């Protein structure tokens, strides 16, 4: 083909395409690399299966003439959009090109992104956004602001229908963080910052001198704000995480996640589990270890691992099938529930429910964190989200009480009455309205005070209470626990239970939408 001279029309097209591949030019590309970041096209090359990318809108340019913008017209206008495949599965993608006007968001960008959002939703395939953008293109004024609205409405219409995954791979500002915030997952790279208002603008308005990292580096969003779900040390690692994450998700809400060929025996029993709960009642143990023993080897992908570490959420595999895990983590705050943990857990449950992923819940929780700080900040409405999300979810749900299930935590953490399909408990379970000491204080204050030896009487009553409630047998007796199992049996039990529940059908009453407490 190369021997045949190109017609003038073909020559023009090839030249335009060639220009589109250059982004903002060699100098800008060099600067991008010097900052430790890849270009939009390099990222897409890494993300997508070889030769699978089909670009759309490569030649689109803007027509704005204000602020000298007419001198900065680049084919593609700072975003690369199209379709491709990841591990053979179809996906829609867009990638901001920071080398063109800082990847700033324009009307043309909006048209291109909206086009693939529409096609992704109609075709029922995941949308992946590679964000590296200074937000609304300042020179375009209201045109770029309005253009964001077009993207937001599509983010929301796609929510819960097709998985939407956002990568933050550079300094993202304004709408370039609001659109990701409307998607299902945010993956931040080490080189990323996310803020609504950039450092220069902050200083101009407030006089405060802050860096991008202070405002919203990866650490801020993984550890403090809860905005991000996964973190990677480089662009390449972030792109790998997308592939891993997609493996647990279906193409859309009408499909189940794709199972993989099982590689860990379904009937594997693990005797180590029988001694994993420490003898001393208040001694912590790592719930990650329990999960590691029960689910397919090395299959756990923790979501928001550093935010609210007193709760654990993540995807794993059981006999090759994708499952969502919710657990208390006794190594942090004894696994107590607080506001942040409630937000983390409830959102994760809703993601699993939206995408047909069964939920397995491990409970070891002394209750909701008491005190004015939590009450003033609304632990009631935040905690209620967990209850709401479990009650609303129609996917298969299985719970396992490993140790404490006290009061609100027993009810909130996937109790049987909240449409949990199967409730298991280990023999170490303690199911009660509250701990022994506070219970004795409430019930027997006068009796203890009147006793000849109050400390002795209190200890007796505490002992009596523990004997009565600190086991799973009362709950099993009244049917609130379906079966008390030996810890080592957990894996085969779960495999069999999920096998049965795979065809579960449950529906909620028709409504416009519910009102989850926020
Ligand atoms: C136009 C922009 C731009 C923008 C960056 N650039 N952001 N151009 N509109 N929003 C341009 C810069 O002028 C520069 O051009 C080039 O991109 C690279 O930017 P630098 O500043 O040199 O890069 P860096 O030092 O890495 O800083 C990146 C940045 C900073 C942190 C993103 O540029 C910044 O603070 N930008 C503004 C961020 C912001 O506040 N955006 C909010 C927009 S409002 P030259 O030619 O000089 O190299 C918004 C509202 C949406 O989005 C509504 C949501 C509800």
mmCIF file of N, CA and C in Angstrom, residues 281-282 364-368 370 403-410 430-444 458-459 461-471:
data_model
loop_
_atom_site.group_PDB
_atom_site.id
_atom_site.type_symbol
_atom_site.label_atom_id
_atom_site.label_comp_id
_atom_site.label_asym_id
_atom_site.label_seq_id
_atom_site.Cartn_x
_atom_site.Cartn_y
_atom_site.Cartn_z
ATOM 1 N N UNK A 281 -10.393 -11.100 75.344
ATOM 2 C CA UNK A 281 -11.547 -10.591 74.624
ATOM 3 C C UNK A 281 -11.309 -9.271 73.871
ATOM 4 N N UNK A 282 -10.474 -8.419 74.487
ATOM 5 C CA UNK A 282 -10.275 -7.114 73.853
ATOM 6 C C UNK A 282 -9.017 -7.049 73.001
ATOM 7 N N UNK A 364 -17.362 -7.951 63.708
ATOM 8 C CA UNK A 364 -16.760 -7.928 65.039
ATOM 9 C C UNK A 364 -16.745 -6.473 65.451
ATOM 10 N N UNK A 365 -17.817 -6.040 66.076
ATOM 11 C CA UNK A 365 -18.025 -4.610 66.276
ATOM 12 C C UNK A 365 -18.665 -4.350 67.641
ATOM 13 N N UNK A 366 -18.004 -3.507 68.462
ATOM 14 C CA UNK A 366 -18.583 -3.206 69.779
ATOM 15 C C UNK A 366 -19.750 -2.230 69.698
ATOM 16 N N UNK A 367 -20.016 -1.659 68.525
ATOM 17 C CA UNK A 367 -21.146 -0.737 68.380
ATOM 18 C C UNK A 367 -20.713 0.541 67.682
ATOM 19 N N UNK A 368 -21.603 1.515 67.690
ATOM 20 C CA UNK A 368 -21.260 2.824 67.126
ATOM 21 C C UNK A 368 -20.429 3.601 68.141
ATOM 22 N N UNK A 370 -19.332 6.124 70.648
ATOM 23 C CA UNK A 370 -20.138 7.064 71.435
ATOM 24 C C UNK A 370 -19.443 8.428 71.596
ATOM 25 N N UNK A 403 -16.958 -12.285 66.310
ATOM 26 C CA UNK A 403 -16.817 -12.036 67.758
ATOM 27 C C UNK A 403 -17.939 -11.093 68.204
ATOM 28 N N UNK A 404 -17.653 -9.828 68.410
ATOM 29 C CA UNK A 404 -18.690 -8.947 68.984
ATOM 30 C C UNK A 404 -19.728 -8.507 67.942
ATOM 31 N N UNK A 405 -20.988 -8.593 68.349
ATOM 32 C CA UNK A 405 -22.049 -7.969 67.547
ATOM 33 C C UNK A 405 -22.962 -7.306 68.561
ATOM 34 N N UNK A 406 -22.602 -6.078 68.899
ATOM 35 C CA UNK A 406 -23.255 -5.415 70.035
ATOM 36 C C UNK A 406 -24.240 -4.353 69.556
ATOM 37 N N UNK A 407 -25.422 -4.420 70.073
ATOM 38 C CA UNK A 407 -26.408 -3.355 69.906
ATOM 39 C C UNK A 407 -26.640 -2.978 68.459
ATOM 40 N N UNK A 408 -26.500 -1.672 68.211
ATOM 41 C CA UNK A 408 -26.743 -1.138 66.864
ATOM 42 C C UNK A 408 -25.895 -1.844 65.824
ATOM 43 N N UNK A 409 -24.703 -2.264 66.239
ATOM 44 C CA UNK A 409 -23.818 -2.901 65.264
ATOM 45 C C UNK A 409 -24.384 -4.245 64.821
ATOM 46 N N UNK A 410 -25.012 -4.976 65.766
ATOM 47 C CA UNK A 410 -25.623 -6.258 65.380
ATOM 48 C C UNK A 410 -26.690 -6.002 64.317
ATOM 49 N N UNK A 430 -20.301 -13.012 70.264
ATOM 50 C CA UNK A 430 -20.935 -12.426 71.462
ATOM 51 C C UNK A 430 -22.026 -11.496 70.951
ATOM 52 N N UNK A 431 -23.276 -11.909 71.149
ATOM 53 C CA UNK A 431 -24.361 -11.102 70.587
ATOM 54 C C UNK A 431 -25.205 -10.551 71.741
ATOM 55 N N UNK A 432 -25.169 -9.238 71.915
ATOM 56 C CA UNK A 432 -25.874 -8.640 73.050
ATOM 57 C C UNK A 432 -26.212 -7.190 72.729
ATOM 58 N N UNK A 433 -27.097 -6.619 73.568
ATOM 59 C CA UNK A 433 -27.484 -5.224 73.318
ATOM 60 C C UNK A 433 -26.319 -4.287 73.589
ATOM 61 N N UNK A 434 -25.519 -4.609 74.575
ATOM 62 C CA UNK A 434 -24.314 -3.817 74.834
ATOM 63 C C UNK A 434 -23.311 -4.667 75.609
ATOM 64 N N UNK A 435 -22.115 -4.106 75.835
ATOM 65 C CA UNK A 435 -21.078 -4.812 76.578
ATOM 66 C C UNK A 435 -21.523 -5.065 78.014
ATOM 67 N N UNK A 436 -20.796 -5.962 78.714
ATOM 68 C CA UNK A 436 -21.235 -6.383 80.050
ATOM 69 C C UNK A 436 -21.180 -5.234 81.062
ATOM 70 N N UNK A 437 -20.072 -4.477 81.078
ATOM 71 C CA UNK A 437 -19.930 -3.423 82.100
ATOM 72 C C UNK A 437 -21.017 -2.361 81.958
ATOM 73 N N UNK A 438 -21.196 -1.792 80.759
ATOM 74 C CA UNK A 438 -22.264 -0.783 80.661
ATOM 75 C C UNK A 438 -23.648 -1.358 80.953
ATOM 76 N N UNK A 439 -23.884 -2.622 80.588
ATOM 77 C CA UNK A 439 -25.206 -3.217 80.836
ATOM 78 C C UNK A 439 -25.474 -3.306 82.341
ATOM 79 N N UNK A 440 -24.460 -3.745 83.086
ATOM 80 C CA UNK A 440 -24.622 -3.875 84.539
ATOM 81 C C UNK A 440 -24.837 -2.494 85.156
ATOM 82 N N UNK A 441 -24.122 -1.500 84.630
ATOM 83 C CA UNK A 441 -24.259 -0.128 85.135
ATOM 84 C C UNK A 441 -25.689 0.370 84.948
ATOM 85 N N UNK A 442 -26.268 0.089 83.796
ATOM 86 C CA UNK A 442 -27.629 0.574 83.522
ATOM 87 C C UNK A 442 -28.651 -0.221 84.345
ATOM 88 N N UNK A 443 -28.499 -1.532 84.379
ATOM 89 C CA UNK A 443 -29.542 -2.377 84.967
ATOM 90 C C UNK A 443 -29.457 -2.474 86.499
ATOM 91 N N UNK A 444 -28.246 -2.480 87.031
ATOM 92 C CA UNK A 444 -28.097 -2.829 88.450
ATOM 93 C C UNK A 444 -27.380 -1.758 89.265
ATOM 94 N N UNK A 458 -20.630 -6.167 91.483
ATOM 95 C CA UNK A 458 -20.600 -5.757 90.074
ATOM 96 C C UNK A 458 -19.912 -6.834 89.230
ATOM 97 N N UNK A 459 -18.783 -7.344 89.726
ATOM 98 C CA UNK A 459 -18.045 -8.383 88.984
ATOM 99 C C UNK A 459 -18.902 -9.626 88.812
ATOM 100 N N UNK A 461 -22.187 -9.752 88.687
ATOM 101 C CA UNK A 461 -23.244 -9.483 87.705
ATOM 102 C C UNK A 461 -22.685 -9.452 86.274
ATOM 103 N N UNK A 462 -21.494 -8.871 86.155
ATOM 104 C CA UNK A 462 -20.845 -8.839 84.828
ATOM 105 C C UNK A 462 -20.616 -10.274 84.351
ATOM 106 N N UNK A 463 -20.129 -11.118 85.253
ATOM 107 C CA UNK A 463 -19.872 -12.521 84.905
ATOM 108 C C UNK A 463 -21.141 -13.227 84.462
ATOM 109 N N UNK A 464 -22.210 -12.964 85.196
ATOM 110 C CA UNK A 464 -23.483 -13.590 84.888
ATOM 111 C C UNK A 464 -23.970 -13.163 83.493
ATOM 112 N N UNK A 465 -23.857 -11.848 83.226
ATOM 113 C CA UNK A 465 -24.296 -11.291 81.938
ATOM 114 C C UNK A 465 -23.498 -11.913 80.786
ATOM 115 N N UNK A 466 -22.186 -12.005 80.996
ATOM 116 C CA UNK A 466 -21.325 -12.554 79.945
ATOM 117 C C UNK A 466 -21.689 -14.009 79.653
ATOM 118 N N UNK A 467 -21.913 -14.735 80.728
ATOM 119 C CA UNK A 467 -22.256 -16.149 80.565
ATOM 120 C C UNK A 467 -23.526 -16.299 79.722
ATOM 121 N N UNK A 468 -24.468 -15.406 79.972
ATOM 122 C CA UNK A 468 -25.764 -15.509 79.313
ATOM 123 C C UNK A 468 -25.692 -15.081 77.834
ATOM 124 N N UNK A 469 -25.000 -13.969 77.601
ATOM 125 C CA UNK A 469 -25.076 -13.367 76.266
ATOM 126 C C UNK A 469 -23.842 -13.545 75.393
ATOM 127 N N UNK A 470 -22.695 -13.808 76.027
ATOM 128 C CA UNK A 470 -21.485 -13.782 75.210
ATOM 129 C C UNK A 470 -21.244 -15.122 74.527
ATOM 130 N N UNK A 471 -22.223 -15.518 73.752
ATOM 131 C CA UNK A 471 -22.101 -16.719 72.915
ATOM 132 C C UNK A 471 -23.160 -16.592 71.817
#
